[in-house]
PDB file of N, CA and C in Angstrom:
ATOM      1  N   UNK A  21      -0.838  73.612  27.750  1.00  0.00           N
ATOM      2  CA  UNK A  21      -1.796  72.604  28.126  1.00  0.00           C
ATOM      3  C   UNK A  21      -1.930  72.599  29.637  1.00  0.00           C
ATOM      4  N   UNK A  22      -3.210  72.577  30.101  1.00  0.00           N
ATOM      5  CA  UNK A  22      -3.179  72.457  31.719  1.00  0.00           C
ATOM      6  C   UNK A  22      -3.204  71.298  31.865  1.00  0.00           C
ATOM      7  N   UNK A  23      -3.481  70.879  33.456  1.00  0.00           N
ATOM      8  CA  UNK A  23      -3.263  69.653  34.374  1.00  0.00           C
ATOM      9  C   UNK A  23      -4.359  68.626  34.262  1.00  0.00           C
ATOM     10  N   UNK A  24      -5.443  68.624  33.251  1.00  0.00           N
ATOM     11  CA  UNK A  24      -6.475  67.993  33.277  1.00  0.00           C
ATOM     12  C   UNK A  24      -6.465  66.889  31.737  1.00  0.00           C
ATOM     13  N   UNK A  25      -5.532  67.343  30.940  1.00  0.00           N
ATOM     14  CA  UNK A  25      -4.958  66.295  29.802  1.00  0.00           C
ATOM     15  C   UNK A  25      -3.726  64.815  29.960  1.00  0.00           C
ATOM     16  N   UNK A  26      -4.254  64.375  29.399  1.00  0.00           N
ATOM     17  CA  UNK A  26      -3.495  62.726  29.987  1.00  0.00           C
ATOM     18  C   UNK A  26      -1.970  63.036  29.655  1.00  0.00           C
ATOM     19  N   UNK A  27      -1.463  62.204  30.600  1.00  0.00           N
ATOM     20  CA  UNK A  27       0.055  62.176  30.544  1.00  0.00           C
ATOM     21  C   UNK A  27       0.841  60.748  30.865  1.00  0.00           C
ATOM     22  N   UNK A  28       2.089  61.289  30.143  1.00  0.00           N
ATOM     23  CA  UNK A  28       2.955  59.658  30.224  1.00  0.00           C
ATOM     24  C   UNK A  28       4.383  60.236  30.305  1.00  0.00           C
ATOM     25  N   UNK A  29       5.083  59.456  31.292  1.00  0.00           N
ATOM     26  CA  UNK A  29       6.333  59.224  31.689  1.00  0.00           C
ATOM     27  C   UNK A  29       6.991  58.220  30.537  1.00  0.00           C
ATOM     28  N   UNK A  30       8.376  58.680  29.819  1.00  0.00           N
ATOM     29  CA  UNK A  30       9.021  57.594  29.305  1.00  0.00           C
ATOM     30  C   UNK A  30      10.794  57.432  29.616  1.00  0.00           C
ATOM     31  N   UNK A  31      11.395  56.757  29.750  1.00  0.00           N
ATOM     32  CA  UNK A  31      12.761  56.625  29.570  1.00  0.00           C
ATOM     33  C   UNK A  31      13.147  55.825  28.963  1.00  0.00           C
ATOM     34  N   UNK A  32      14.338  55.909  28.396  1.00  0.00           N
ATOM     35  CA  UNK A  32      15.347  55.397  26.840  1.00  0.00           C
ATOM     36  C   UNK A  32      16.850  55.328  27.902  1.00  0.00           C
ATOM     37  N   UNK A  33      17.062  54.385  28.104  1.00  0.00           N
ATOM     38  CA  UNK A  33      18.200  54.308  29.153  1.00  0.00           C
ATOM     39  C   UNK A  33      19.250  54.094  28.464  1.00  0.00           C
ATOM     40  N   UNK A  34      20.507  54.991  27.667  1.00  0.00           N
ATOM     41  CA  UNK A  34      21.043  55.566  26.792  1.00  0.00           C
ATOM     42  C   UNK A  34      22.038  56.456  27.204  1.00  0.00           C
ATOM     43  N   UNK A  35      23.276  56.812  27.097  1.00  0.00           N
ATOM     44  CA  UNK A  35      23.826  57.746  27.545  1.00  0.00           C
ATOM     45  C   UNK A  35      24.430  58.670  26.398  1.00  0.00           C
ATOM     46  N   UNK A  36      23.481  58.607  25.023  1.00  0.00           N
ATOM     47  CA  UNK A  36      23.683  59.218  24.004  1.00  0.00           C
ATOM     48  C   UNK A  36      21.848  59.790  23.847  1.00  0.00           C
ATOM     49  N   UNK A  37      21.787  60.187  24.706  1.00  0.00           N
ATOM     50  CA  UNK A  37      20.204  60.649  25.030  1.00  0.00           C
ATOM     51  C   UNK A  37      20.346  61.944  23.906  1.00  0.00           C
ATOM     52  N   UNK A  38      21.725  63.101  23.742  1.00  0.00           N
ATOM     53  CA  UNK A  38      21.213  64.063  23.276  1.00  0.00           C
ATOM     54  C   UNK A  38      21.932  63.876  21.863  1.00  0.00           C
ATOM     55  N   UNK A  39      22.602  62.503  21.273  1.00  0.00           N
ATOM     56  CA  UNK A  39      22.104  62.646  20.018  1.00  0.00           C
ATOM     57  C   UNK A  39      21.140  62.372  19.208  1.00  0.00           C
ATOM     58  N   UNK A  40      19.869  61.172  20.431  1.00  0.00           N
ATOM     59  CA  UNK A  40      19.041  60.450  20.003  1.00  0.00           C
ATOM     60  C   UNK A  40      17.804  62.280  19.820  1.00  0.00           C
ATOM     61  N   UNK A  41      18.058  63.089  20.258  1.00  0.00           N
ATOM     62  CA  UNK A  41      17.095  64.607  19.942  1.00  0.00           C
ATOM     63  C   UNK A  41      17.390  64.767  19.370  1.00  0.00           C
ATOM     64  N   UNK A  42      18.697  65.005  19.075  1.00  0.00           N
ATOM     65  CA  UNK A  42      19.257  65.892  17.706  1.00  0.00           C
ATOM     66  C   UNK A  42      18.325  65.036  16.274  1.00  0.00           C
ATOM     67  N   UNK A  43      18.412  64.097  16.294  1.00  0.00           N
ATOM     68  CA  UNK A  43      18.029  63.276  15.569  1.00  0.00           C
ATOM     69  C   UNK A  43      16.723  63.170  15.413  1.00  0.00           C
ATOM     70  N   UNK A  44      16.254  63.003  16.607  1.00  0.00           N
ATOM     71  CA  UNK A  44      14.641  63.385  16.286  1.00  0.00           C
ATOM     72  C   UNK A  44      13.907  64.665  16.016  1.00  0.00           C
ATOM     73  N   UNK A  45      14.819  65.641  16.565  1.00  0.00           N
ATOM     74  CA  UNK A  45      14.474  67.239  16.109  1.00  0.00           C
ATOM     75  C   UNK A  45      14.656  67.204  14.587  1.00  0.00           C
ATOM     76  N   UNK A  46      15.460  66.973  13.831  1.00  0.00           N
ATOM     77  CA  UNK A  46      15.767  66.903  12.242  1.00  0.00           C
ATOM     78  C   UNK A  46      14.823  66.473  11.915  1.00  0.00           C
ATOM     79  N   UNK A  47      14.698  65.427  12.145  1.00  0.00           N
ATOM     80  CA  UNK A  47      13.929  64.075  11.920  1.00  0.00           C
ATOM     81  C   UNK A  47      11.592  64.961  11.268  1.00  0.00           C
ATOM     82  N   UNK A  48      11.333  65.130  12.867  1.00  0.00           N
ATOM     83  CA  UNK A  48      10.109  65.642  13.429  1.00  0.00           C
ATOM     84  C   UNK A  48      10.259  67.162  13.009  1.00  0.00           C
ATOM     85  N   UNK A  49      10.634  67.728  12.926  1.00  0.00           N
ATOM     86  CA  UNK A  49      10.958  69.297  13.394  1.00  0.00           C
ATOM     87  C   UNK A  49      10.613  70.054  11.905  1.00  0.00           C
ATOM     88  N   UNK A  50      10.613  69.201  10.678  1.00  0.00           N
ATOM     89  CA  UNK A  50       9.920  69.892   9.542  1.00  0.00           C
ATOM     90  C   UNK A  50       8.709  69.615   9.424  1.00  0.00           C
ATOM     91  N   UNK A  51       8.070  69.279  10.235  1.00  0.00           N
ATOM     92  CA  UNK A  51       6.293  69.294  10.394  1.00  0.00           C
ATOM     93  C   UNK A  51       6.044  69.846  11.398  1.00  0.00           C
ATOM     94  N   UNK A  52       6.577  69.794  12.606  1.00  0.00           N
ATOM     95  CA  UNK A  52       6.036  70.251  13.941  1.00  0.00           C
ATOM     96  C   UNK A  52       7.227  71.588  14.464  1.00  0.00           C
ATOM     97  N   UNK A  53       6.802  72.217  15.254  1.00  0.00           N
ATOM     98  CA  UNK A  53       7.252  72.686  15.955  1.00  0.00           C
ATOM     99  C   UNK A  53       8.123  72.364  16.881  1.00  0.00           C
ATOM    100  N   UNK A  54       9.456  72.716  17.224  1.00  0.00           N
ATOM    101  CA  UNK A  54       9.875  72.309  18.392  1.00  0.00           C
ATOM    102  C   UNK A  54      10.825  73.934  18.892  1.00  0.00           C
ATOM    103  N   UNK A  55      10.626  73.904  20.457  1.00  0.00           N
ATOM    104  CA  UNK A  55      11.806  74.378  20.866  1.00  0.00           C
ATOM    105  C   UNK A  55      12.291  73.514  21.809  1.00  0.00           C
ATOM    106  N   UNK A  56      13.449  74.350  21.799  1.00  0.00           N
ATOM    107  CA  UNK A  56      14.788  73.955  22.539  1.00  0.00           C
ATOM    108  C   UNK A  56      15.268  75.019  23.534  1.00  0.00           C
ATOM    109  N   UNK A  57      15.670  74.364  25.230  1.00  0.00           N
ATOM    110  CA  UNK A  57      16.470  75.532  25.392  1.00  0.00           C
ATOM    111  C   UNK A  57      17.683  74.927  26.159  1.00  0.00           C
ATOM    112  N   UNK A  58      18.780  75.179  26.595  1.00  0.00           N
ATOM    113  CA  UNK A  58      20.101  74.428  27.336  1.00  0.00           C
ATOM    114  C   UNK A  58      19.316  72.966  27.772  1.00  0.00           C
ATOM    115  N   UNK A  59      18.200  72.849  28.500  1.00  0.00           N
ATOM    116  CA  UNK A  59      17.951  71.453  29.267  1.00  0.00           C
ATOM    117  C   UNK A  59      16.839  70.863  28.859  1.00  0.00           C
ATOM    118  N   UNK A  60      16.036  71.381  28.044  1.00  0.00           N
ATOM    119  CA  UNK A  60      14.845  70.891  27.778  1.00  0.00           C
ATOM    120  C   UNK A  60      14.459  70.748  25.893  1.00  0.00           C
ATOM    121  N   UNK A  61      14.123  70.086  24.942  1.00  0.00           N
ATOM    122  CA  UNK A  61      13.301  69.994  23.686  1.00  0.00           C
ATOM    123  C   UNK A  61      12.125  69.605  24.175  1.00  0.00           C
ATOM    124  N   UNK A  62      11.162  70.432  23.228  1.00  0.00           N
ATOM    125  CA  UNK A  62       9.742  70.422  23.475  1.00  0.00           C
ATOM    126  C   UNK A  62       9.102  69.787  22.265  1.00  0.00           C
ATOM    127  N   UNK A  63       8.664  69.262  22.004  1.00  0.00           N
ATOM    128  CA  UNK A  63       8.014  68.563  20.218  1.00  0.00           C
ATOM    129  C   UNK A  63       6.750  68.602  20.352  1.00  0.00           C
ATOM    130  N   UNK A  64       6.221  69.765  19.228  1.00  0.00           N
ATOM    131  CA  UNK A  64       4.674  70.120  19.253  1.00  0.00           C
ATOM    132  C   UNK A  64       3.882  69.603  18.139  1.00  0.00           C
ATOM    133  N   UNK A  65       3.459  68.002  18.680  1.00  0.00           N
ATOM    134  CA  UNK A  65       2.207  68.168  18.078  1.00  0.00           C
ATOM    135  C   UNK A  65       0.878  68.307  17.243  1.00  0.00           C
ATOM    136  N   UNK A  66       0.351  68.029  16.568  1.00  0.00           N
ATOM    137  CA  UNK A  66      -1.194  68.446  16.578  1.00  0.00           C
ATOM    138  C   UNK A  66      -2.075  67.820  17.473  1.00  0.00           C
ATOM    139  N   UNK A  67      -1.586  66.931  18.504  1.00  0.00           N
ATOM    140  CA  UNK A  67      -2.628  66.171  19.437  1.00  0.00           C
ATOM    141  C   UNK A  67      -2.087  66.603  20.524  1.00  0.00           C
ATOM    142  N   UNK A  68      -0.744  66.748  21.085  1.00  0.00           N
ATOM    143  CA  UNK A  68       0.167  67.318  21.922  1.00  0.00           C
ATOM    144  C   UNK A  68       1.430  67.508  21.537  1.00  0.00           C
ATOM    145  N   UNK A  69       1.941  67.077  22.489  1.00  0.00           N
ATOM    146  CA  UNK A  69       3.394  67.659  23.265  1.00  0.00           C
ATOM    147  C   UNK A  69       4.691  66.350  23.744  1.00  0.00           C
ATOM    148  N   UNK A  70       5.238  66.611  23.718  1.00  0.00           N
ATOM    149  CA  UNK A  70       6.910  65.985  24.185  1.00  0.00           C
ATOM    150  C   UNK A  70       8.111  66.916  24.717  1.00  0.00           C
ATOM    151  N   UNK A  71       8.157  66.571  25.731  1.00  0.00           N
ATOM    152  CA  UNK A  71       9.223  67.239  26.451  1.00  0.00           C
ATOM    153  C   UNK A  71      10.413  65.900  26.317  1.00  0.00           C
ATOM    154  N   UNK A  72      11.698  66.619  26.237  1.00  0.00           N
ATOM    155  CA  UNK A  72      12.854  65.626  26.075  1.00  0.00           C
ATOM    156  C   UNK A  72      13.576  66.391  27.273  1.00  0.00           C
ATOM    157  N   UNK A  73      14.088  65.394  27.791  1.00  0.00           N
ATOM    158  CA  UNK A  73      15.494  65.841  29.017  1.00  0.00           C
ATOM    159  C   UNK A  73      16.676  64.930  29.053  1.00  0.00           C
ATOM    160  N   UNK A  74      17.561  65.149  28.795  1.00  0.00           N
ATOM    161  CA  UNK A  74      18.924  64.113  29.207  1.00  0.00           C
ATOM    162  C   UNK A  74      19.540  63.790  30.221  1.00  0.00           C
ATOM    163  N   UNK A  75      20.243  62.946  30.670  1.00  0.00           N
ATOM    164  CA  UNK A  75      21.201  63.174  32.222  1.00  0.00           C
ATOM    165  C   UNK A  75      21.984  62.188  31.002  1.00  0.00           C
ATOM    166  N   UNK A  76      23.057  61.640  31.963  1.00  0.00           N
ATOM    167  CA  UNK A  76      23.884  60.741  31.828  1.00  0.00           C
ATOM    168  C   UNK A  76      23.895  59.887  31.071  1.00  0.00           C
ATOM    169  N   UNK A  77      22.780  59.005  31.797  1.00  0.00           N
ATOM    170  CA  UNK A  77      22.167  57.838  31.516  1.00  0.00           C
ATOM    171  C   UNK A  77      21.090  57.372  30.920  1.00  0.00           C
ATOM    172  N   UNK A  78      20.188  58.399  30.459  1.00  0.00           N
ATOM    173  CA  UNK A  78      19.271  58.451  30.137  1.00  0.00           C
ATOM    174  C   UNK A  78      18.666  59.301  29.348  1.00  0.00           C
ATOM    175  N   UNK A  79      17.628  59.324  28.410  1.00  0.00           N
ATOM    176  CA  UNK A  79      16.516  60.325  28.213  1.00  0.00           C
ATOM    177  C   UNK A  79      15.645  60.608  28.150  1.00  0.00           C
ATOM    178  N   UNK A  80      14.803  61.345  29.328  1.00  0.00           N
ATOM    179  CA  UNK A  80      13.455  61.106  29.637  1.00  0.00           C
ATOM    180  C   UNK A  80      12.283  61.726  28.970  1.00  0.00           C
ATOM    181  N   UNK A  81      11.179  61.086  28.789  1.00  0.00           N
ATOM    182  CA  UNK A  81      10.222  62.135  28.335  1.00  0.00           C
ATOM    183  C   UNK A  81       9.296  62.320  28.667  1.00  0.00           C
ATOM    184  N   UNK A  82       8.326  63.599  28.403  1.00  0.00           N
ATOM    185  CA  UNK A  82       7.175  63.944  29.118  1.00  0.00           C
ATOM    186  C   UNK A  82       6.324  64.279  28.018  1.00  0.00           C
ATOM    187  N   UNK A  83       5.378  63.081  27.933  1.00  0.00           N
ATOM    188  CA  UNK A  83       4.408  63.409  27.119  1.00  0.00           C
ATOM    189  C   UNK A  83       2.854  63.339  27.256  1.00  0.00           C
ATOM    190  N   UNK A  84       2.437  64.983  26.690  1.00  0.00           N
ATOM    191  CA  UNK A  84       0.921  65.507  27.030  1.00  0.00           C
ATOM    192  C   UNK A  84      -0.013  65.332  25.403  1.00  0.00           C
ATOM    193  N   UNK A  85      -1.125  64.533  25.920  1.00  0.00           N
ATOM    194  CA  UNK A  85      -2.100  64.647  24.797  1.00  0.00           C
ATOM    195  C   UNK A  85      -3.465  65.536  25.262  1.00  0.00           C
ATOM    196  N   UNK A  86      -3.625  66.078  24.110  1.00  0.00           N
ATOM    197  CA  UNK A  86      -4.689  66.823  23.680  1.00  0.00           C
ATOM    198  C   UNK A  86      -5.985  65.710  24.440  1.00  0.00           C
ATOM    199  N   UNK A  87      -6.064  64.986  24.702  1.00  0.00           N
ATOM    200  CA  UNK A  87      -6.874  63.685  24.979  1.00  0.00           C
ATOM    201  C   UNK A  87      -6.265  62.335  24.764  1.00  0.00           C
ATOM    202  N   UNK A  88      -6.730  61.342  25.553  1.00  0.00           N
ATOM    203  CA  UNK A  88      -6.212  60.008  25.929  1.00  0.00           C
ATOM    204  C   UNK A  88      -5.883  59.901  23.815  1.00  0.00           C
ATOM    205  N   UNK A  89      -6.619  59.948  22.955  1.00  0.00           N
ATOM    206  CA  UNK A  89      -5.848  58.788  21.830  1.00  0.00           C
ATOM    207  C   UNK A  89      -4.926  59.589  21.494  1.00  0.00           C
ATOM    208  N   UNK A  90      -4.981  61.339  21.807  1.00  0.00           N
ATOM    209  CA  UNK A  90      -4.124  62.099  21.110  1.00  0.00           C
ATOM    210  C   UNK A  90      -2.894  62.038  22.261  1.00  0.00           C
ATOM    211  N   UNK A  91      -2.311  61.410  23.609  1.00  0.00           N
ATOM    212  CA  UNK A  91      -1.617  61.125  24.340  1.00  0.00           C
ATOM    213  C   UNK A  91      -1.100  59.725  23.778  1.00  0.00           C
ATOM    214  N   UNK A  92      -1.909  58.855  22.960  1.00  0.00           N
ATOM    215  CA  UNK A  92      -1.644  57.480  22.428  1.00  0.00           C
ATOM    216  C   UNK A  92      -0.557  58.060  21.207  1.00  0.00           C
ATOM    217  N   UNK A  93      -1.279  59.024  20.299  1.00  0.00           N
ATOM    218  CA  UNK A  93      -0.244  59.785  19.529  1.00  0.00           C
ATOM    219  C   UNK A  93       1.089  60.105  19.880  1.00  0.00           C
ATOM    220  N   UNK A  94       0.800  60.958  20.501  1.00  0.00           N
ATOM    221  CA  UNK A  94       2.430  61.081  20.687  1.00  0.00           C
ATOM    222  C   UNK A  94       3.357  60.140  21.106  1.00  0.00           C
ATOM    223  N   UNK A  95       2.932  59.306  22.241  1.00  0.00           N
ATOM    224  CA  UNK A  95       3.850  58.570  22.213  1.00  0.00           C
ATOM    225  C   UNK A  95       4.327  57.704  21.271  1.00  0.00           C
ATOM    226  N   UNK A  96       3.359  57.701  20.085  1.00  0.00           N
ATOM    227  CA  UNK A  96       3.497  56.028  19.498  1.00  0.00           C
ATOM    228  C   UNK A  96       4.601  57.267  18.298  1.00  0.00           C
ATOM    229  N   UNK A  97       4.350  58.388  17.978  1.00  0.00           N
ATOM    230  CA  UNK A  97       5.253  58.968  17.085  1.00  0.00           C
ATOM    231  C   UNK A  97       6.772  59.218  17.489  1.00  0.00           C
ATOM    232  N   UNK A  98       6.656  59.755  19.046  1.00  0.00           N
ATOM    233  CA  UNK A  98       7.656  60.092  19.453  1.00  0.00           C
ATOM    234  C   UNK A  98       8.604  59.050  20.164  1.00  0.00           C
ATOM    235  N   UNK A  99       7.767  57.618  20.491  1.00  0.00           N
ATOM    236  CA  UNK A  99       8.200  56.907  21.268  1.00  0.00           C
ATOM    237  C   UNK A  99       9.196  55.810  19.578  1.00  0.00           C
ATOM    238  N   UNK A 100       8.137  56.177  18.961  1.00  0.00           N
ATOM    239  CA  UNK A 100       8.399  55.054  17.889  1.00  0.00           C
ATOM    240  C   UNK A 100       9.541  55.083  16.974  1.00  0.00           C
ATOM    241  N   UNK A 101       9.705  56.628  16.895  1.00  0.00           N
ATOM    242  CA  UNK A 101      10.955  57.260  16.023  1.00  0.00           C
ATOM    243  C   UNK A 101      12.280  56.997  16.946  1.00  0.00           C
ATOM    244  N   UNK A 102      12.142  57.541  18.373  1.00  0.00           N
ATOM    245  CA  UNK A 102      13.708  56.959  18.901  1.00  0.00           C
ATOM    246  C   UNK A 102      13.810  55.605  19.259  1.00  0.00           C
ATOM    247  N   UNK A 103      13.009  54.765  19.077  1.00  0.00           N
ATOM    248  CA  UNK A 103      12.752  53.420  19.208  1.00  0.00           C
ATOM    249  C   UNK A 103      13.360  52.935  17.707  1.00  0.00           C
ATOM    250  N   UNK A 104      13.375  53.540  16.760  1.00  0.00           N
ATOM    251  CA  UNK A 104      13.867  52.880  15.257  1.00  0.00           C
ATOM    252  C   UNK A 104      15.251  53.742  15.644  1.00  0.00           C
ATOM    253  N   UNK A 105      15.570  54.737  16.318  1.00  0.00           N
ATOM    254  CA  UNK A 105      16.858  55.250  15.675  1.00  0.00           C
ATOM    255  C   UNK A 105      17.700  54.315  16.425  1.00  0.00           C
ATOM    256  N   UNK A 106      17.200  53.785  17.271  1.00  0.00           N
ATOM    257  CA  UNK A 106      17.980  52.995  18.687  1.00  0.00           C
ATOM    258  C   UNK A 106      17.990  51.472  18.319  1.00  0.00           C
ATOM    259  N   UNK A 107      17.287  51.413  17.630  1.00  0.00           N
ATOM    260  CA  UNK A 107      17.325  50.143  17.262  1.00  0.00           C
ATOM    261  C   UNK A 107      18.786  48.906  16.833  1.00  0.00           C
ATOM    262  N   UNK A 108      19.279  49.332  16.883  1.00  0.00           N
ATOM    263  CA  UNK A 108      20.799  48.384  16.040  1.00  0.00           C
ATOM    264  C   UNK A 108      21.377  48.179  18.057  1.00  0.00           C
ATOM    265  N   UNK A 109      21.065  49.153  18.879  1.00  0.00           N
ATOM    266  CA  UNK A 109      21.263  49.187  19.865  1.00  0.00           C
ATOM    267  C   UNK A 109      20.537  48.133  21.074  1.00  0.00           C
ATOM    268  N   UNK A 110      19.136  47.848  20.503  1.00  0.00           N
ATOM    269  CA  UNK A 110      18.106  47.391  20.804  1.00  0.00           C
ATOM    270  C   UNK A 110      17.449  48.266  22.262  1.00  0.00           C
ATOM    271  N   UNK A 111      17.258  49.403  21.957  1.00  0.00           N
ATOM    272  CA  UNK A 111      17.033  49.795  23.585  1.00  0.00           C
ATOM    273  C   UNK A 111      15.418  50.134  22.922  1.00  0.00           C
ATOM    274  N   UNK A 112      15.061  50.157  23.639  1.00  0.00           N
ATOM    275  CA  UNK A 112      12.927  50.463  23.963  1.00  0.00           C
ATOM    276  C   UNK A 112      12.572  51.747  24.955  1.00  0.00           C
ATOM    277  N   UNK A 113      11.748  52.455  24.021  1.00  0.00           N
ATOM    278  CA  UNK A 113      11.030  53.492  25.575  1.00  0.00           C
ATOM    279  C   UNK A 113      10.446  52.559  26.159  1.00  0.00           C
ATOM    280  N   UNK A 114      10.613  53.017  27.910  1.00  0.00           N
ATOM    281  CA  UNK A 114       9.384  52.448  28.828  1.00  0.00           C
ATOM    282  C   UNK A 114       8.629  53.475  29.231  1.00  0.00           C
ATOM    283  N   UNK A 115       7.276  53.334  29.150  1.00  0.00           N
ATOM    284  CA  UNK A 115       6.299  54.274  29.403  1.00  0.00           C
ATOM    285  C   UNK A 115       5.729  53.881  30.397  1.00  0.00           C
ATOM    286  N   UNK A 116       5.667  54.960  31.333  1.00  0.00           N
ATOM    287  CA  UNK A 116       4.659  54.758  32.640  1.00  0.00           C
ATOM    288  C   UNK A 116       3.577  55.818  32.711  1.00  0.00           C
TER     289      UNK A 116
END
């Protein structure tokens, strides 16, 4: 995707960031596409894209739509699924 499709910043402030992927890769990953490589999961899509990254404290994401509702997509799939797995936790993506 080039630089001219909408985009959104999210973080899940979590320091179990890479079981909340593992989980969503299982989860997502028998419909869509994903790779993986040491620092990055990618989740593909039919409107876009999700990039996952971990540190410490966190797990951030980068998500590209095909167009503004298909950017509404992803987040609301990708934002919404680690938002239920996190839940007993009560933590929320924040999207910027």
């Amino acid at each position: 995707m080039n630089d001219t499709h909408p985009t959104a910043h999210g973080v899940l402030q979590t320091g179990d960031g890479a079981r909340y992927v593992k989980q969503l890769v299982s989860h997502l990953g028998r419909r869509s596409r994903v790779e993986s490589t040491g620092e990055e999961t990618v989740i593909h899509l039919t409107v876009g894209s999700c990039a996952l990254r971990t540190t410490d404290r966190a797990l951030h994401l980068h998500a590209v739509g095909d167009d503004a509702e298909g950017l509404a997509t992803v987040q609301r799939v990708v934002g919404g699924h680690l938002e239920r797995f996190a839940q007993r936790h009560g933590l929320r993506v924040v999207w910027s």
